[in-house]
Each structure stands twice: as structure tokens, then as C-alpha cells.
XYZ file of C-alpha atoms in Angstrom:
714
model
C 83.259 151.279 151.416
C 80.153 149.246 152.052
C 76.826 150.639 153.263
C 77.533 148.940 156.567
C 80.873 150.728 156.865
C 79.280 154.051 156.089
C 76.631 153.309 158.744
C 79.254 152.496 161.304
C 81.257 155.568 160.585
C 78.182 157.696 161.176
C 77.443 155.798 164.304
C 80.879 156.234 165.752
C 81.128 159.846 164.946
C 77.798 160.443 166.709
C 79.166 158.538 169.713
C 82.324 160.523 169.790
C 80.224 163.838 169.700
C 78.425 162.624 172.818
C 80.062 164.208 175.999
C 79.268 161.251 178.270
C 77.098 158.321 178.952
C 73.695 158.756 180.354
C 73.924 159.159 184.111
C 72.086 156.350 185.982
C 71.232 156.314 189.647
C 73.858 154.672 191.864
C 72.859 151.198 193.081
C 71.803 150.696 196.567
C 74.212 147.787 197.542
C 72.860 145.162 199.979
C 74.462 145.311 203.507
C 77.248 142.818 203.850
C 78.177 141.719 207.215
C 81.907 142.071 208.118
C 83.921 140.282 210.739
C 86.988 141.277 212.857
C 89.303 138.582 211.372
C 93.009 139.822 211.358
C 95.793 137.365 211.047
C 99.417 138.044 211.389
C 101.338 136.711 208.527
C 105.144 137.120 208.363
C 104.975 140.078 210.650
C 102.144 141.733 208.921
C 98.536 142.128 209.996
C 96.108 141.082 207.263
C 92.419 141.649 207.621
C 89.966 139.214 206.022
C 86.547 140.661 207.093
C 84.483 138.651 204.423
C 85.873 135.254 205.152
C 82.302 134.006 205.918
C 81.486 134.373 202.237
C 83.811 131.457 201.572
C 80.835 129.143 202.480
C 79.418 127.017 199.783
C 76.226 128.766 198.445
C 74.408 125.318 198.373
C 74.862 124.591 201.954
C 75.327 127.987 203.847
C 71.955 129.829 204.092
C 73.633 133.264 204.801
C 75.777 132.970 201.683
C 72.782 131.955 199.567
C 70.907 134.954 200.947
C 73.719 137.321 200.048
C 73.886 136.015 196.596
C 70.194 136.435 196.075
C 70.312 140.016 197.337
C 73.282 140.933 195.227
C 71.692 139.509 192.169
C 68.491 141.429 192.816
C 70.329 144.701 192.933
C 72.356 143.839 189.789
C 69.238 142.833 187.906
C 67.421 146.085 188.723
C 70.495 148.100 187.568
C 71.086 146.058 184.298
C 67.291 146.436 183.524
C 67.977 150.301 183.033
C 70.545 149.734 180.360
C 69.122 150.641 176.978
C 71.516 148.562 174.978
C 70.738 145.352 176.779
C 67.917 144.313 174.443
C 69.783 145.330 171.404
C 72.839 143.270 172.370
C 70.639 140.328 173.206
C 68.953 140.450 169.782
C 72.478 140.843 168.078
C 73.959 137.843 170.017
C 71.017 135.656 169.115
C 71.672 136.540 165.518
C 75.329 135.995 165.813
C 74.944 132.472 167.428
C 72.367 131.409 164.786
C 74.581 129.709 162.280
C 75.585 126.175 161.608
C 78.840 125.290 163.648
C 80.890 122.161 163.338
C 83.653 120.624 165.492
C 86.696 118.979 164.114
C 86.086 115.338 162.953
C 87.881 112.415 164.508
C 88.198 109.172 162.441
C 87.878 105.701 164.216
C 87.645 102.714 161.889
C 85.638 103.707 158.967
C 83.464 106.291 160.924
C 83.743 109.990 161.300
C 82.560 111.610 164.512
C 82.045 115.339 164.957
C 79.873 117.844 166.845
C 77.393 120.155 165.135
C 75.193 122.904 166.404
C 72.377 124.083 163.940
C 72.423 127.499 165.446
C 70.629 128.211 168.756
C 70.708 124.821 170.345
C 71.828 125.118 173.933
C 74.390 122.239 173.468
C 76.071 120.887 170.327
C 75.060 117.432 169.169
C 77.362 114.561 168.283
C 77.064 112.978 164.753
C 78.673 110.034 163.120
C 78.931 109.198 159.417
C 80.347 106.126 157.794
C 82.601 107.667 155.349
C 83.744 111.365 154.432
C 80.852 111.757 152.066
C 78.223 109.642 153.724
C 75.108 110.918 155.332
C 75.449 111.992 158.965
C 73.520 110.364 161.685
C 72.733 111.818 165.148
C 74.356 109.848 167.764
C 74.099 111.822 171.035
C 71.835 114.890 171.825
C 72.639 116.409 175.200
C 69.724 118.890 174.699
C 67.383 116.275 175.981
C 69.251 115.789 179.220
C 68.081 118.809 181.279
C 65.231 121.292 181.055
C 67.535 124.182 181.424
C 70.138 122.946 178.851
C 72.805 123.212 181.488
C 73.918 119.485 181.290
C 76.629 119.206 178.578
C 78.447 116.717 176.408
C 81.960 117.530 177.794
C 84.098 115.220 175.675
C 83.810 112.025 173.618
C 86.280 109.369 172.598
C 85.527 106.524 169.986
C 87.261 103.124 170.463
C 89.861 102.373 167.812
C 87.395 100.358 165.779
C 84.786 103.011 166.045
C 82.063 100.505 167.405
C 81.866 102.034 170.741
C 82.156 105.660 172.054
C 82.750 106.769 175.591
C 81.421 110.180 176.501
C 81.514 112.492 179.490
C 78.715 114.372 181.038
C 79.139 117.880 182.673
C 76.199 119.047 184.834
C 75.815 122.561 185.624
C 79.296 123.699 184.662
C 81.121 121.530 187.278
C 84.587 119.973 186.586
C 83.345 116.547 187.744
C 82.528 114.193 184.902
C 80.233 111.125 184.564
C 81.434 108.685 181.869
C 78.894 106.604 179.868
C 79.215 104.483 176.705
C 77.170 104.203 173.540
C 76.981 101.449 170.884
C 77.712 103.400 167.651
C 75.849 101.036 165.343
C 72.523 100.999 167.354
C 72.823 104.233 169.303
C 72.049 102.316 172.503
C 73.558 103.626 175.708
C 75.146 100.784 177.627
C 74.759 100.329 181.370
C 78.388 101.334 182.014
C 78.710 104.341 184.210
C 81.863 105.865 185.781
C 81.589 108.741 188.394
C 84.079 111.087 190.140
C 86.207 111.319 186.962
C 87.975 114.697 186.758
C 90.755 116.231 184.677
C 90.677 112.954 182.697
C 91.506 111.666 179.281
C 89.614 108.508 178.014
C 92.128 106.012 176.533
C 90.603 102.890 174.879
C 92.389 99.584 174.997
C 90.890 98.065 171.900
C 87.299 97.743 172.396
C 87.705 95.881 175.650
C 87.548 98.950 177.799
C 89.209 102.241 178.682
C 91.616 104.022 181.033
C 90.346 107.139 182.896
C 91.390 109.289 185.722
C 89.596 110.023 189.007
C 89.781 111.504 192.495
C 88.413 109.727 195.601
C 84.782 110.461 196.256
C 84.692 113.668 198.247
C 83.189 113.828 201.695
C 79.511 114.802 201.791
C 79.154 118.510 200.874
C 82.756 118.807 199.708
C 81.990 118.263 195.915
C 82.639 121.896 194.887
C 85.223 123.157 197.482
C 87.334 120.227 198.708
C 90.948 120.083 197.694
C 91.768 117.530 194.947
C 94.474 115.007 195.962
C 95.317 111.448 194.949
C 94.610 111.338 191.267
C 94.396 107.770 190.130
C 94.179 105.950 186.862
C 91.756 102.996 186.498
C 90.674 100.640 183.776
C 87.038 100.114 183.232
C 86.080 96.835 181.321
C 82.948 97.360 179.123
C 79.868 95.499 180.707
C 81.116 95.706 184.316
C 80.223 97.856 187.319
C 82.678 100.598 188.397
C 83.344 98.804 191.600
C 85.103 96.186 189.532
C 87.588 98.635 187.791
C 91.122 97.739 187.964
C 93.731 100.044 189.569
C 96.373 100.955 186.885
C 98.442 103.748 188.316
C 98.631 105.814 191.565
C 101.262 107.790 193.445
C 100.438 107.586 197.156
C 103.920 109.026 197.964
C 103.134 112.060 195.820
C 99.532 112.778 196.620
C 99.517 116.095 194.787
C 100.504 114.424 191.482
C 97.922 114.195 188.628
C 97.911 111.465 186.042
C 96.568 111.111 182.491
C 96.526 108.158 180.361
C 96.825 107.695 176.620
C 97.094 104.550 174.427
C 99.344 104.730 171.290
C 97.474 104.170 168.020
C 99.477 100.934 167.344
C 98.072 99.553 170.572
C 101.524 98.806 171.958
C 101.773 101.298 174.800
C 99.668 102.827 177.596
C 101.405 106.073 178.535
C 100.792 107.734 181.826
C 101.829 111.253 181.989
C 102.259 112.671 185.647
C 102.370 116.372 186.524
C 102.459 118.093 190.038
C 101.045 121.500 189.003
C 100.340 123.729 185.957
C 103.944 123.839 184.760
C 104.918 122.369 181.521
C 106.903 119.626 183.047
C 105.962 115.956 183.636
C 107.166 112.398 184.247
C 106.266 109.597 181.843
C 105.525 105.871 182.684
C 105.008 103.114 180.126
C 102.890 100.068 180.320
C 103.560 97.403 177.619
C 100.024 96.222 176.587
C 101.394 93.168 174.807
C 102.545 91.995 178.339
C 99.439 92.810 180.122
C 97.968 89.220 180.387
C 101.296 88.192 181.825
C 102.346 91.141 183.937
C 99.096 93.031 184.537
C 99.356 96.831 184.654
C 103.100 96.989 185.538
C 104.579 100.238 184.582
C 108.140 101.407 184.051
C 109.508 104.853 184.510
C 110.482 106.255 181.080
C 111.138 109.973 182.108
C 112.090 110.653 185.692
C 111.938 113.908 187.444
C 109.506 116.831 186.895
C 111.993 118.880 184.987
C 110.747 119.175 181.439
C 107.767 118.678 179.211
C 107.383 115.318 177.383
C 104.372 114.909 175.269
C 104.248 111.508 173.726
C 102.811 112.024 170.213
C 102.290 108.398 169.057
C 104.116 105.158 168.390
C 104.916 103.230 165.275
C 106.067 99.648 165.693
C 106.813 100.368 169.306
C 109.057 103.457 168.663
C 107.711 106.552 170.303
C 107.693 110.059 168.830
C 107.740 112.864 171.493
C 107.604 116.610 171.723
C 109.860 118.008 174.504
C 111.320 121.194 175.739
C 114.332 119.407 177.265
C 117.282 121.461 176.138
C 114.881 123.255 173.770
C 112.653 126.021 175.404
C 110.684 126.181 172.071
C 110.363 122.465 171.942
C 111.856 119.831 169.595
C 110.804 116.460 168.313
C 112.660 113.232 169.277
C 112.160 109.519 168.919
C 112.468 106.916 171.793
C 113.026 103.221 171.511
C 111.717 101.816 174.768
C 112.399 98.073 173.778
C 116.090 98.904 174.308
C 116.428 99.554 178.039
C 117.568 101.990 178.998
C 115.529 103.608 176.128
C 117.492 105.009 173.225
C 116.752 108.668 172.433
C 117.409 110.315 169.018
C 116.763 113.950 167.908
C 114.491 114.184 165.033
C 113.355 117.818 164.398
C 115.315 120.598 166.084
C 113.979 123.546 167.992
C 113.167 126.400 165.743
C 112.852 130.268 166.166
C 109.255 129.847 167.033
C 107.545 127.569 169.575
C 105.933 124.331 168.577
C 102.389 124.686 169.931
C 101.324 121.109 169.156
C 102.460 118.018 167.192
C 100.668 114.988 165.752
C 101.517 112.018 163.633
C 99.206 111.272 160.654
C 99.756 108.733 157.949
C 103.479 109.000 157.100
C 103.824 112.617 158.242
C 104.310 114.712 161.389
C 102.210 117.777 161.647
C 103.645 120.521 163.654
C 101.702 123.754 164.685
C 103.980 126.707 165.438
C 103.184 130.096 166.883
C 104.610 133.177 165.330
C 103.666 136.436 167.015
C 100.658 134.555 168.621
C 99.252 133.304 165.280
C 99.326 129.764 163.972
C 101.168 128.191 160.966
C 101.604 124.464 160.397
C 104.399 122.566 158.752
C 104.644 118.865 157.511
C 107.756 116.725 158.063
C 108.276 113.048 156.949
C 109.143 110.461 159.630
C 112.811 111.070 159.103
C 112.389 114.649 160.152
C 112.690 116.224 156.637
C 110.396 119.187 155.791
C 107.674 118.200 153.382
C 105.509 121.336 152.995
C 103.565 124.052 154.774
C 99.736 123.900 155.283
C 98.263 127.178 153.882
C 96.102 128.766 156.669
C 95.791 132.343 155.594
C 95.988 135.434 157.674
C 96.076 135.962 161.400
C 94.387 133.034 162.979
C 94.434 129.913 165.119
C 94.626 126.342 163.792
C 93.726 123.174 165.694
C 92.959 119.447 165.282
C 95.371 117.460 163.019
C 94.472 114.286 164.860
C 95.033 110.799 163.426
C 97.331 107.743 163.328
C 99.963 106.255 161.312
C 98.465 105.013 157.940
C 95.626 107.441 157.813
C 95.519 109.155 154.394
C 93.833 112.377 155.791
C 93.431 114.548 158.795
C 90.925 117.409 159.702
C 91.733 120.765 161.160
C 90.001 123.946 162.061
C 90.972 127.584 161.332
C 89.394 130.586 163.031
C 90.183 134.290 163.480
C 88.669 137.309 165.200
C 86.365 137.899 162.101
C 85.982 134.142 161.054
C 84.225 131.435 163.053
C 85.869 128.144 162.731
C 85.855 126.414 159.262
C 86.818 122.761 159.101
C 89.326 121.494 156.547
C 90.114 118.005 155.279
C 93.871 117.688 154.594
C 95.339 115.038 152.236
C 98.325 114.126 154.186
C 100.502 112.938 151.166
C 99.765 115.859 148.817
C 99.390 118.518 151.548
C 96.231 119.816 149.769
C 93.274 120.906 151.940
C 89.528 121.048 151.012
C 86.746 122.470 152.915
C 84.749 120.039 154.980
C 82.387 122.542 156.525
C 82.284 126.308 156.351
C 79.711 128.472 158.200
C 77.442 130.784 156.384
C 77.785 133.937 158.373
C 75.261 136.521 159.649
C 77.850 139.277 158.929
C 80.362 140.104 156.258
C 83.823 139.199 157.665
C 85.480 141.513 155.148
C 84.039 144.527 156.900
C 86.559 144.000 159.719
C 90.277 144.726 159.633
C 92.805 142.948 161.999
C 95.995 144.814 162.764
C 98.953 143.717 164.900
C 100.962 146.367 166.576
C 103.865 146.251 169.121
C 104.115 148.555 172.008
C 106.642 149.245 174.765
C 105.891 148.035 178.375
C 107.243 149.789 181.461
C 110.540 148.118 181.219
C 110.846 148.561 177.467
C 109.800 145.046 176.443
C 107.934 145.057 173.148
C 104.491 143.343 173.508
C 102.161 142.409 170.621
C 98.583 143.548 170.472
C 95.781 142.644 167.993
C 93.316 145.386 167.282
C 90.109 144.576 165.446
C 87.702 147.174 164.216
C 85.350 147.988 161.313
C 87.383 148.919 158.180
C 85.730 152.329 158.142
C 87.280 153.104 161.511
C 90.609 151.773 160.347
C 90.661 153.717 157.058
C 89.509 156.966 158.754
C 91.584 156.458 161.794
C 88.622 157.077 163.913
C 88.701 156.510 167.752
C 85.849 154.338 169.191
C 84.976 152.728 172.666
C 87.323 149.809 173.023
C 87.387 146.412 174.948
C 90.921 145.421 176.007
C 91.220 141.720 176.774
C 94.129 139.932 178.491
C 95.168 136.856 180.308
C 98.851 136.550 180.891
C 99.426 133.402 182.765
C 99.978 129.544 182.978
C 101.874 129.446 179.602
C 98.567 129.930 177.877
C 98.753 131.557 174.416
C 95.955 133.935 173.578
C 95.525 133.744 169.802
C 93.045 135.046 167.257
C 89.638 133.320 167.731
C 86.038 134.146 166.885
C 83.740 135.265 169.755
C 80.001 136.133 169.158
C 80.349 138.502 172.075
C 83.343 140.324 170.588
C 81.606 140.423 167.214
C 78.463 141.972 168.808
C 80.657 144.639 170.185
C 82.307 145.204 166.774
C 79.023 145.288 165.007
C 77.787 148.025 167.422
C 80.771 150.152 166.289
C 83.289 149.320 169.018
C 86.945 148.286 168.866
C 88.419 145.035 170.301
C 92.074 144.667 171.372
C 93.895 141.529 172.592
C 97.247 142.082 174.343
C 99.585 139.186 174.382
C 101.096 140.064 177.689
C 103.864 138.295 179.537
C 102.989 135.072 181.559
C 101.427 133.488 178.397
C 103.123 131.121 176.073
C 103.201 133.104 172.885
C 106.984 133.166 172.811
C 107.845 129.999 174.616
C 109.232 129.428 178.275
C 111.001 132.759 178.647
C 107.693 134.731 177.960
C 105.911 132.494 180.474
C 108.700 132.911 183.138
C 108.776 136.703 182.549
C 105.274 136.981 183.939
C 104.861 134.667 186.815
C 105.986 134.285 190.429
C 108.254 137.174 191.457
C 107.880 138.562 187.931
C 104.084 138.746 187.999
C 103.965 142.462 188.091
C 105.316 142.492 184.507
C 101.884 140.979 183.460
C 100.148 143.901 185.030
C 102.663 146.445 183.673
C 102.214 145.077 180.168
C 98.419 145.335 180.317
C 98.587 148.864 181.794
C 100.900 149.880 178.924
C 98.473 148.331 176.405
C 95.722 150.652 177.798
C 97.996 153.717 177.657
C 98.979 152.676 174.069
C 95.290 152.466 172.787
C 94.623 155.858 174.349
C 97.790 157.573 173.125
C 97.542 156.231 169.583
C 93.800 157.210 169.195
C 92.296 153.796 168.919
C 89.914 154.383 171.757
C 88.199 157.560 172.876
C 89.505 159.440 176.037
C 86.843 158.000 178.293
C 86.007 154.800 176.366
C 88.451 152.138 177.503
C 86.937 148.920 178.970
C 88.975 145.915 180.161
C 87.991 142.336 180.432
C 89.567 139.139 181.548
C 88.502 135.631 182.747
C 89.954 133.418 185.502
C 93.544 134.384 185.705
C 92.537 137.255 183.455
C 89.878 138.167 186.143
C 92.884 138.417 188.538
C 94.533 140.676 185.982
C 91.487 142.918 185.720
C 91.296 143.285 189.515
C 95.003 143.945 189.942
C 95.384 146.540 187.230
C 92.096 148.312 188.310
C 93.610 148.753 191.818
C 96.954 149.927 190.413
C 95.560 152.322 187.799
C 91.830 153.126 188.392
C 92.354 156.436 186.520
C 93.215 154.783 183.212
C 90.233 152.489 182.703
C 86.584 153.518 182.346
C 84.841 150.148 182.839
C 85.895 146.666 183.874
C 84.531 143.158 183.586
C 86.321 140.626 185.898
C 84.953 137.086 185.112
C 85.491 134.090 187.472
C 88.551 135.805 188.730
C 91.254 134.617 191.276
C 90.826 137.613 193.728
C 92.113 136.344 197.143
C 95.842 135.503 196.485
C 96.452 134.547 200.206
C 94.026 131.724 200.222
C 93.657 130.517 196.560
C 95.373 127.283 197.247
C 92.892 126.149 199.785
C 90.133 125.083 197.354
C 89.586 122.388 194.620
C 92.177 123.019 191.880
C 93.745 126.050 193.460
C 96.706 124.097 194.831
C 97.974 123.536 191.284
C 98.408 127.146 190.697
C 101.401 127.654 192.903
C 103.619 126.997 189.894
C 102.454 130.444 188.528
C 101.578 132.306 191.673
C 103.871 130.812 194.388
C 102.942 129.590 197.818
C 101.078 131.992 200.228
C 102.660 130.183 203.106
C 106.335 131.011 202.063
C 107.390 134.381 203.051
C 108.976 135.550 199.811
C 106.034 134.508 197.785
C 103.644 135.903 200.309
C 105.306 139.388 199.849
C 104.755 139.228 196.157
C 101.120 137.946 196.402
C 100.203 140.538 199.072
C 101.437 143.247 196.930
C 98.923 142.714 194.165
C 96.088 140.575 195.515
C 92.877 142.255 194.178
C 90.976 141.568 197.468
C 93.625 143.033 199.640
C 94.597 146.106 197.586
C 91.368 147.954 196.998
C 92.010 151.697 197.372
C 89.548 153.514 199.482
C 88.822 157.105 198.298
C 90.092 156.353 194.752
C 87.805 157.035 191.844
C 87.269 153.500 190.502
C 85.766 152.718 187.127
C 82.522 151.001 186.671
C 83.059 147.192 187.570
C 80.881 144.194 186.735
C 82.172 140.927 188.432
C 80.720 137.672 187.004
C 80.856 134.386 188.537
C 78.810 131.137 188.919
C 77.563 129.090 191.825
C 78.956 125.777 190.405
C 82.423 127.047 189.439
C 84.574 124.509 191.255
C 87.715 125.707 189.360
C 87.901 129.173 190.671
C 85.368 129.004 193.565
C 82.889 131.904 193.576
C 84.216 132.989 197.067
C 86.901 134.844 195.282
C 84.476 137.075 193.458
C 82.220 137.314 196.497
C 84.850 138.622 198.919
C 86.323 140.982 196.291
C 82.856 142.461 195.505
C 81.972 142.877 199.162
C 85.283 144.672 199.796
C 84.790 146.828 196.731
C 81.346 147.966 197.682
C 82.317 148.727 201.166
C 85.265 150.966 200.061
C 84.704 154.588 199.164
C 85.821 153.786 195.582
C 83.887 156.336 193.538
C 80.354 156.841 192.394
C 80.407 154.387 189.450
C 78.557 151.062 190.132
C 80.509 148.076 191.413
C 78.194 144.945 190.849
C 78.348 141.357 190.845
C 76.216 138.914 188.582
C 76.121 135.347 189.836
C 74.891 132.703 187.434
C 72.998 129.603 188.632
C 73.675 126.087 187.312
C 76.777 127.273 185.642
C 80.619 126.733 186.253
C 83.906 128.195 185.171
C 82.731 128.413 181.536
C 82.639 125.177 179.674
C 79.240 123.590 179.086
C 77.432 126.884 179.470
C 74.159 126.708 177.401
C 73.711 129.002 174.476
C 70.739 130.845 176.195
C 72.894 131.676 179.212
C 75.627 132.895 176.935
C 73.375 135.257 175.256
C 71.797 136.574 178.400
C 75.180 137.051 180.182
C 76.814 138.563 177.050
C 74.088 141.026 176.633
C 74.377 142.089 180.349
C 78.198 142.511 180.139
C 78.157 144.313 176.881
C 75.423 146.734 177.852
C 77.217 147.571 180.989
C 80.500 148.172 179.266
C 78.839 150.215 176.582
C 77.099 152.390 179.211
C 80.333 153.347 180.814
C 82.444 153.809 177.601
C 80.002 155.958 175.713
C 79.185 153.489 173.085
C 76.042 154.329 171.419
C 74.234 151.130 170.387
C 71.481 151.386 167.864
C 67.980 150.451 169.221
């Protein structure tokens, strides 16, 4: 046992001996005006007293004043937390190491991001060969004094001579696209605005395809519903007003479209979706006929019935990943030059779901999920197995990008106790070498990762990862625990490093991740079992996870905190209403809290695939039964709750969190604090600068520590 492990054991035993957390004065909540708004929906009267908080904080003075008053109360309360400064220092230490993104090769150049440690935003570098000296190409840290303007994405042209990049300001989902000359570093005059939910697909070095929405009405940038997604072609050196219309669907205004260009330059592929479900249509544009036919497209896959991911093309033959007649996905080839196109099975569906697929050199690289952890297999282009990539332990792999003929690819591997290391894979031999590995400010071997399975309410076995110091594991010592969950949109929650989670572990706490239904960890059936009319299974799974952690002695009797973001924020709100007695503290981040009006703002209309339609009676009954805003229980003894959101969140608009918090504070829901922290110049999460991450992380962890009894060293 290391000295650190001995120290943690002493720390946790001392914490366990403490009867309760230091009592703090209850916050004096600001007064929130309520209105007598009652609507009759399908025969039921539904009150909505805080609808006025749906106003945009930028344009509605009363909402802006409410935000200011709420933040003032929250800041005063958080200032009292003794662990706040300790967590701030620890998070600064945990972020202060060199971090790399996965390289992408274009021509002879390699492009990748790097953060030296505490930079607010990662920088983009290029090097002319795998062992050449790197050169700084883009530094977003110079774009804004507050560090809140981010390099959102970047896409080199096939030759590597040009690179398009997207700018994200203040956390919004809107993107500005610009172009840099790689050789000189000069930013060109090209600029594209109102891009959103877009890929950038280069057509040679001539220009690129991108997706955008119509310019919103004045003041509607952050709340207006998104319709009429359209693909355009931007030619380098021209104004956006000259961009060519490539693809639109005016007859289906709710459809979204993303473009890609196959690496052989033969096809432009348009993938069209109508929601968040894993099902799409595919259209093809033959780029060899563009001068003659323009952007004429043909329908390759009709009907929004299944998922079709076009991996790439070799000599015009497409390789695709699909769940058609294969819920765990399979690989097929398509020959579009024969019309109707000829389809051939290549790699059959397996026991575990295929999470991603790529074509590199003369190999297909398939990443699979087994019990929510990655493994990767190689296949030749005839579909024959040709080896497994050694990853090692519970973790998550990503990357594997490339094109036919490339001798190598790069990938990352991360786990709860391991920040991402980057590897270069020789595609012919299957041998991996380290490209970049971080020097860590902690010893990853001090932490044990365990996977257990517990029974949910209906008997379904659900996996849960439990991470803790080895001293706790070896001594079977209970400690205050954060339980995290998501459970929606076919999203798989896999082992990944988080500085915030590690700070909790370093302080002697336990972290648990429950792979509840609604996610994609076990394919389509697992997703279907936790959405629409089955959504209650998601909540039952999470509640059962909390009961399991307490019954099995992982957490202390009064030391269970829960945490979730976005759909996970909905999860936290719903289960806290249903079982306020089970949880001791809760953090609901950027959550979907009003389930009767979620489809009225920005991207909310997409979510009906998982939640249903509030305007349909059967769906309304389900949504009304668990909507966090509508089911707060007066006179129940609620745990301490910290809600976090941001003023520029145009994915899940902050009105969700505003209304929920107002209702929670107005209810007689126990003596523990129910606070909201509203970040400025931030959005749903992406692009947030490091200093904001540290400050918010310290606030959240100190709050959860206070109400779970975790004793944090000064």
C-alpha cells in the first residue's frame, strides 16, 4: 500500500466517524414572481406559474434581474464552503498536464490539438511528417479576453494545403466557418455564418460542403426553433452570398442534413435525419459528373427506417455500417454504379454492438462495445478477421480515421484513471506505438476500477462501474459517493477521464457510473427499453443503482450524491422527485426539466424520438408523470440540490433550469439548500474555457462534499 493510499484510508475513516456535515444557515432565496397560468391539457389542469422565466436573459430585463439575484444568493452560500478553495487548487493541478487530440493526416501533414496544461482553449498544431517538428497553426486563446471563444472543429482539405475551422463563441451551437492557408498560417477572407450541426466536407481544394439554417429573426438566435437545414457549397475565395445550394428538403422542413465526401473523391454523401433516432436516408451526388449535372442527387436509401453510415468508398464502391436487420449493426458494400445499387453483406452482426467503423489502408477498423467498454478488431476488405487491437482494461477508444492506402491511423484510449493517450497504429501489422502520453499529476495505479451488475426494479441486470482508491477497495471501506447517469438518446456512457471526478477521488470519495437503460451500451433493445413509454425504466435503474451502492457498503448511509447533465439533468430531477429519501445531494446540470414544453425551443423538437410529443395524449400522460418541473413534492424532505446552467445554452435553453429552480424554492421541500448557479458566456458544455471549468467544478464538488460528509483536506 502506498503512502497516498494509507493517507486516504485515514482520511476516510475520519470522515466516517463524523456524524454529519457542518450545518450552514439556510439561504434566503430571492422572491420569484408567480403567475396564475393554468391550461387544460387532455382533460387535466396543468399550472405553469413561472412561464415568464422562459424569456431570453439577454433581452428580458426581469429575467436578467432574476438571474443576477439568484447568482448573488448562490455565491454567498458557496463562499461558506470550506472545501471550495481546496477543490479549486486540486482541479488546477489536475488540469495542468500536456494533453493531445487524435491526429488527422491530410497529404503529408499531421494535424492535432494540444493544450500545454492550463490554457483556456487547446491550440491546433501541424507537422509535416510523423516525426517532424510541430508548428502552431491556430491559437484560439487570442480570440477573446475571457477565453470563451473556442476552436470548435477543424477539417483539412485532402491535400492538407487548406484547413477550414469553426468558431464557437460563448458556448453557443452556432458556428462561424473560416479558412487558413496551412503553409503560411494566413487566415483567408472566406467566412460562413449561421452554420449549425454541420460537418465540413472538402471537394478537393476547391471548396467545401457545409450545413446551415436560415438566419434567425432578430433576437431569436438562442431560442428560435431550428427548421429547414440546408447543405451549401462554399468556393474558396468567394463571398458566402455566392454559395451554391446543394441539398434541401422544403417538403420535410424538420429534416437535418450532413454532407461527407468519400476519400476517393467520387461521391458526396448526404445523410438526412428527422430526429435523434439512429435512422436516416442517404442521397448520393456523383462528383465526376458535377460539371455536367451540377449538384444533382439520387436517392440511395429511402425511408427513415434504419441507420446507414457510409464509411468510405474505394473505386466507387461504398462501405457502410447499418442496423438494417441487425440491431447491433453489420457492414455491407454498395455498388451505386449499378442502378438499382447492388448490396452485399460483408461483416455480419455480432454479439456486441459495433460502435464505430472506419476504412484505413487495406483494413476496416471496427470498434465494439462489450459491457460499456471498448475493444477494436481489424478486418480485411473481404470481411475476414485480421487481428485485435490491444487496448488494455476498461476504457474507451476513439479515432481510427484515415483513407484507403494510408499505412497508419491514430487512436486515443482513456479510462477513469487514465487521461487520453494517443497511439499510432501500423495498419498492416496491427502494432501500436505511443504517439503522445501525458505525464500525470497523480498515480493512476492508486485507483481501482470495478464493474458490478445489479438488479433493477423489474429484475433487469444493469452494469455499474465503481472507481475508488485501492485502499478503500482492499479494506471494503464505505466513503461518500457520486453516482452519475445519463440513460437516453442511444448514447453509451463509457469509461473516460474527468479532472472533476479525479478531484473527488483524490479527496477520498467514490465515483460510480450506472449504464442505465435508454443508452446504447447494448444496442437498440437497451435504448428502446428506456425511452418513450418505457422512460420510467431509466429512473428505476438509477434508483436501484443508489440502493445497491448503499446496501453493498460502497457509500456511507448519508453520503450518496447524484449527478447528471442534459438528459442526465432530467434524470436527476425525476429521481429526486420520486425518491428524495434515497439521495443526500444532487447536481442537475443543463437539464431538460419542463417535459410539456421542451419541443418549443431550438433543438428541442428533435428530442421527440426519445421523449414523445407533448401534444399527443398518450405521450403527454407519460411526460406529465415524470416531468421534474411538474412533480416537485411539497412537504417532502428533499436532498441538497445545486442546479447549474448557462445563459448561452441554446441546446437545452436555461428556462428549463430557471423554472424548475423557482418551483423547487417555492415548495416546502425540506431545510437543505436548493440553489442555481448560472454561468455567463457559456453554453451546453462544449467550448467552455479551462478557468470556468475549474471554478464551476470547485463549486459543485464543494457543495456535494458538504452534504455527503466528505472531509476534504485544507
